[in-house]
PDB file of C-alpha atoms in Angstrom:
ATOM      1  CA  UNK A   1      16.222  58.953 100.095  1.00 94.00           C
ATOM      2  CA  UNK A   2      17.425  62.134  98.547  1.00 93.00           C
ATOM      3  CA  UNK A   3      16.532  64.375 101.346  1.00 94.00           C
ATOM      4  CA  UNK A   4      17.164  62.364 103.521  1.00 90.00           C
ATOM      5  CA  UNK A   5      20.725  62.608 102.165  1.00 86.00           C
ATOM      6  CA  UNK A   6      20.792  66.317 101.410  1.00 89.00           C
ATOM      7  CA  UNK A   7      19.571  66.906 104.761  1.00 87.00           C
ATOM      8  CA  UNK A   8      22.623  64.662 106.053  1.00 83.00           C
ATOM      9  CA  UNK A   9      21.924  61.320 106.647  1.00 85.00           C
ATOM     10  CA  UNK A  10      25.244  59.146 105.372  1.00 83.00           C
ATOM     11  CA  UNK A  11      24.467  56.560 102.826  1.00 85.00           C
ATOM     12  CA  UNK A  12      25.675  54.290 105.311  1.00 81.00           C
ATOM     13  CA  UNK A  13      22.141  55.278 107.118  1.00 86.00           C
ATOM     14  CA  UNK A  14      20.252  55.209 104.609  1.00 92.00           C
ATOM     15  CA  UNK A  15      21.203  51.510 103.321  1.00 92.00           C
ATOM     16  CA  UNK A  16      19.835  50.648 107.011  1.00 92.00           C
ATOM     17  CA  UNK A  17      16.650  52.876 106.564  1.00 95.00           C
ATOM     18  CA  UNK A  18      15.852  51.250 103.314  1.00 96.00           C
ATOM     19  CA  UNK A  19      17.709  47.956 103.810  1.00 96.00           C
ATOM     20  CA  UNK A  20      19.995  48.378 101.134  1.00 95.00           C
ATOM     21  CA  UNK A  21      23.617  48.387 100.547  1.00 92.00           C
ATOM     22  CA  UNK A  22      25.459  51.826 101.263  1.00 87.00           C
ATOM     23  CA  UNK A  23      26.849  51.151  97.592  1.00 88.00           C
ATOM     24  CA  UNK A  24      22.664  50.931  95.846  1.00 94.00           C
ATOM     25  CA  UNK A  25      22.079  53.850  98.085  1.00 93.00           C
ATOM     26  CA  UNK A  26      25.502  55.705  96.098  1.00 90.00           C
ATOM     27  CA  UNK A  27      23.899  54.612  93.003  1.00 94.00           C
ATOM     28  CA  UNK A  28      20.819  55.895  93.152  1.00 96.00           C
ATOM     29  CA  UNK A  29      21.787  58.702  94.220  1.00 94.00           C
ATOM     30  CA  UNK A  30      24.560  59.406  91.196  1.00 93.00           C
ATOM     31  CA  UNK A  31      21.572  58.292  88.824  1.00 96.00           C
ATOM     32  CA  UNK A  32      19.558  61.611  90.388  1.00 96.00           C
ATOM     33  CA  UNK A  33      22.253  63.634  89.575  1.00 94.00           C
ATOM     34  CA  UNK A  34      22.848  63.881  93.913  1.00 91.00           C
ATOM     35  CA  UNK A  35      26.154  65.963  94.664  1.00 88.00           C
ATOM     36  CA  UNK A  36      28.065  63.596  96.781  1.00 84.00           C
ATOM     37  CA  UNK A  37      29.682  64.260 100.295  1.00 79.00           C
ATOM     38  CA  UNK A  38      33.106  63.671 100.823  1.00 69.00           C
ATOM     39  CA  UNK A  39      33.568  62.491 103.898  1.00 66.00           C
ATOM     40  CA  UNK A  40      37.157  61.749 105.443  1.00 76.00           C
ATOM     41  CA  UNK A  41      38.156  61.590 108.976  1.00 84.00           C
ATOM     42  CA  UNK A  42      38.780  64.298 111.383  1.00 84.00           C
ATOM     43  CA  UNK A  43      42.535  63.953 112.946  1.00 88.00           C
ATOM     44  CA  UNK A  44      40.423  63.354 116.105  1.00 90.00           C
ATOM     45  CA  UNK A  45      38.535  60.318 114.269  1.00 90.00           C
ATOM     46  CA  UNK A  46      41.801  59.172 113.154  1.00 93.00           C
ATOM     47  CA  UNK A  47      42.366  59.288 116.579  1.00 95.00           C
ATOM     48  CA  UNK A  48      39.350  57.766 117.979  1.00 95.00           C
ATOM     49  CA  UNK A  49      39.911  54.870 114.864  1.00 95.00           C
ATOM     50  CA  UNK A  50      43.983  54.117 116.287  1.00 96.00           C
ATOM     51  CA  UNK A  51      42.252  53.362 119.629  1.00 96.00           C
ATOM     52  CA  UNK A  52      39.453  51.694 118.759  1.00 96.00           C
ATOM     53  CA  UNK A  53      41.773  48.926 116.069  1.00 95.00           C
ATOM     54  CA  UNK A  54      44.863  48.805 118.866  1.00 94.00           C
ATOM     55  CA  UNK A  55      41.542  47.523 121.125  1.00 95.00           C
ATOM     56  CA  UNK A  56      41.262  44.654 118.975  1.00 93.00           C
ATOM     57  CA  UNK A  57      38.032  45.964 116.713  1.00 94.00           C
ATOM     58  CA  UNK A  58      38.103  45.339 112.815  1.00 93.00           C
ATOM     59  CA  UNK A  59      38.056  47.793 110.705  1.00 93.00           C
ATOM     60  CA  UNK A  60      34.737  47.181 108.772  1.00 92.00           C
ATOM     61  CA  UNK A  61      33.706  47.933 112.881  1.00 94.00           C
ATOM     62  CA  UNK A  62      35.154  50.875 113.241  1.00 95.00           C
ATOM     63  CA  UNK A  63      34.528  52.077 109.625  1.00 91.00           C
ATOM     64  CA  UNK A  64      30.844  51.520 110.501  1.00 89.00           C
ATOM     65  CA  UNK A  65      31.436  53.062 113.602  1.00 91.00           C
ATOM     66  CA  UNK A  66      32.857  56.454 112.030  1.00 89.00           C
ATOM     67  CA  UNK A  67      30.402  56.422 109.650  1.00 82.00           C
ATOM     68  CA  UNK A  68      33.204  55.565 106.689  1.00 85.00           C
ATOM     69  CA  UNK A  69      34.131  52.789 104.731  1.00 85.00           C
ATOM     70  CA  UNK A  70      36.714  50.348 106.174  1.00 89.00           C
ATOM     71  CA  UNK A  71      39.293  51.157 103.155  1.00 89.00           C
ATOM     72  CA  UNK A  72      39.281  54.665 104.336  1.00 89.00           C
ATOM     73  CA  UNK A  73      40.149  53.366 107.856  1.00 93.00           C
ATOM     74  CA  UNK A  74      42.821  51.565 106.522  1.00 92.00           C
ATOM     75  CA  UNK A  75      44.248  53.942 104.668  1.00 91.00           C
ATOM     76  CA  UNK A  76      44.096  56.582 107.514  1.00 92.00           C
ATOM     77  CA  UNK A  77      45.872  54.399 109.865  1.00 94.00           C
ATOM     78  CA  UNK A  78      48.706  53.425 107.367  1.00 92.00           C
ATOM     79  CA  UNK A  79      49.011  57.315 106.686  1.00 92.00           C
ATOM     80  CA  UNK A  80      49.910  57.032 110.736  1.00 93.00           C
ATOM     81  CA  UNK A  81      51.953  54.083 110.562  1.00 94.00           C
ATOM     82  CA  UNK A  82      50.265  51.700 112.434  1.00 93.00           C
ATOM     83  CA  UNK A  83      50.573  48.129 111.730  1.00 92.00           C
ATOM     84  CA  UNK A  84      47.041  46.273 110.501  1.00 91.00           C
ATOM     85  CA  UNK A  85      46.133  42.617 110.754  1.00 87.00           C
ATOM     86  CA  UNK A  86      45.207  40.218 108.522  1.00 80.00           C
ATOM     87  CA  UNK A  87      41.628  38.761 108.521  1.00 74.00           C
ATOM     88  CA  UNK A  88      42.434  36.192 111.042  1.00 76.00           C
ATOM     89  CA  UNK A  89      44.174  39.135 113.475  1.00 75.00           C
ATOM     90  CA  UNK A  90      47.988  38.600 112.552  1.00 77.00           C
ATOM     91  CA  UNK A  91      49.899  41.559 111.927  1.00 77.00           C
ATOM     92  CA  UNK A  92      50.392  42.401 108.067  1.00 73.00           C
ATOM     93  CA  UNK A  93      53.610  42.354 106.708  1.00 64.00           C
ATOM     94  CA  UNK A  94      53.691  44.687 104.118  1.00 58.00           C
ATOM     95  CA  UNK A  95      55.514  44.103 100.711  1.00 52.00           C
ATOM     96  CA  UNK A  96      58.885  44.081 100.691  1.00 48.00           C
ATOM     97  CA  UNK A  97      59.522  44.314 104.429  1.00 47.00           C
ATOM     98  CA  UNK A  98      60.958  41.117 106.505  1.00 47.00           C
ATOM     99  CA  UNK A  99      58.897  38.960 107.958  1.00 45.00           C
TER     100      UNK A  99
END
């Protein structure tokens, strides 16, 4: 698992290799004393994310898609201002703004 990371498998891929959560995989590695990746998104993936959400996919799918987790998704596209949905695919209303 540790070269397999160090050679640049995402612990996203790795959780699938060893059928484990991306999280255990993050754990293990910490415990080995693993530098960790940081891995954000390209403006182009930011891109490629806006696209992908306005055409209706979740974010945990394009998270998984981009190889990130779906909080990072979110967060890029409310750097960009685009409205999200709620699980049920209703757009969020943020706090404080009118409904």
């Amino acid at each position: 698992m540790i070269a397999g990371y160090q050679s640049g498998s995402t612990v996203y891929e790795l959780g699938d290799q060893f059928g484990i959560e991306r999280r255990t995989v993050s754990s293990i590695l910490h415990r080995h004393g693993v530098s960790m990746r940081r891995r954000g998104l390209s403006p182009d993936q930011v891109d490629d994310a806006i696209q992908l959400y306005n055409l209706g996919w979740t974010l945990a799918r394009v998270g998984q898609h981009l190889g990130v987790d779906h909080v990072t998704v979110l967060n890029m596209l409310r750097e960009r201002g685009i409205p999200t949905r709620d699980t049920h695919g209703r757009p969020r209303f943020e706090a404080g703004g009118a409904r």
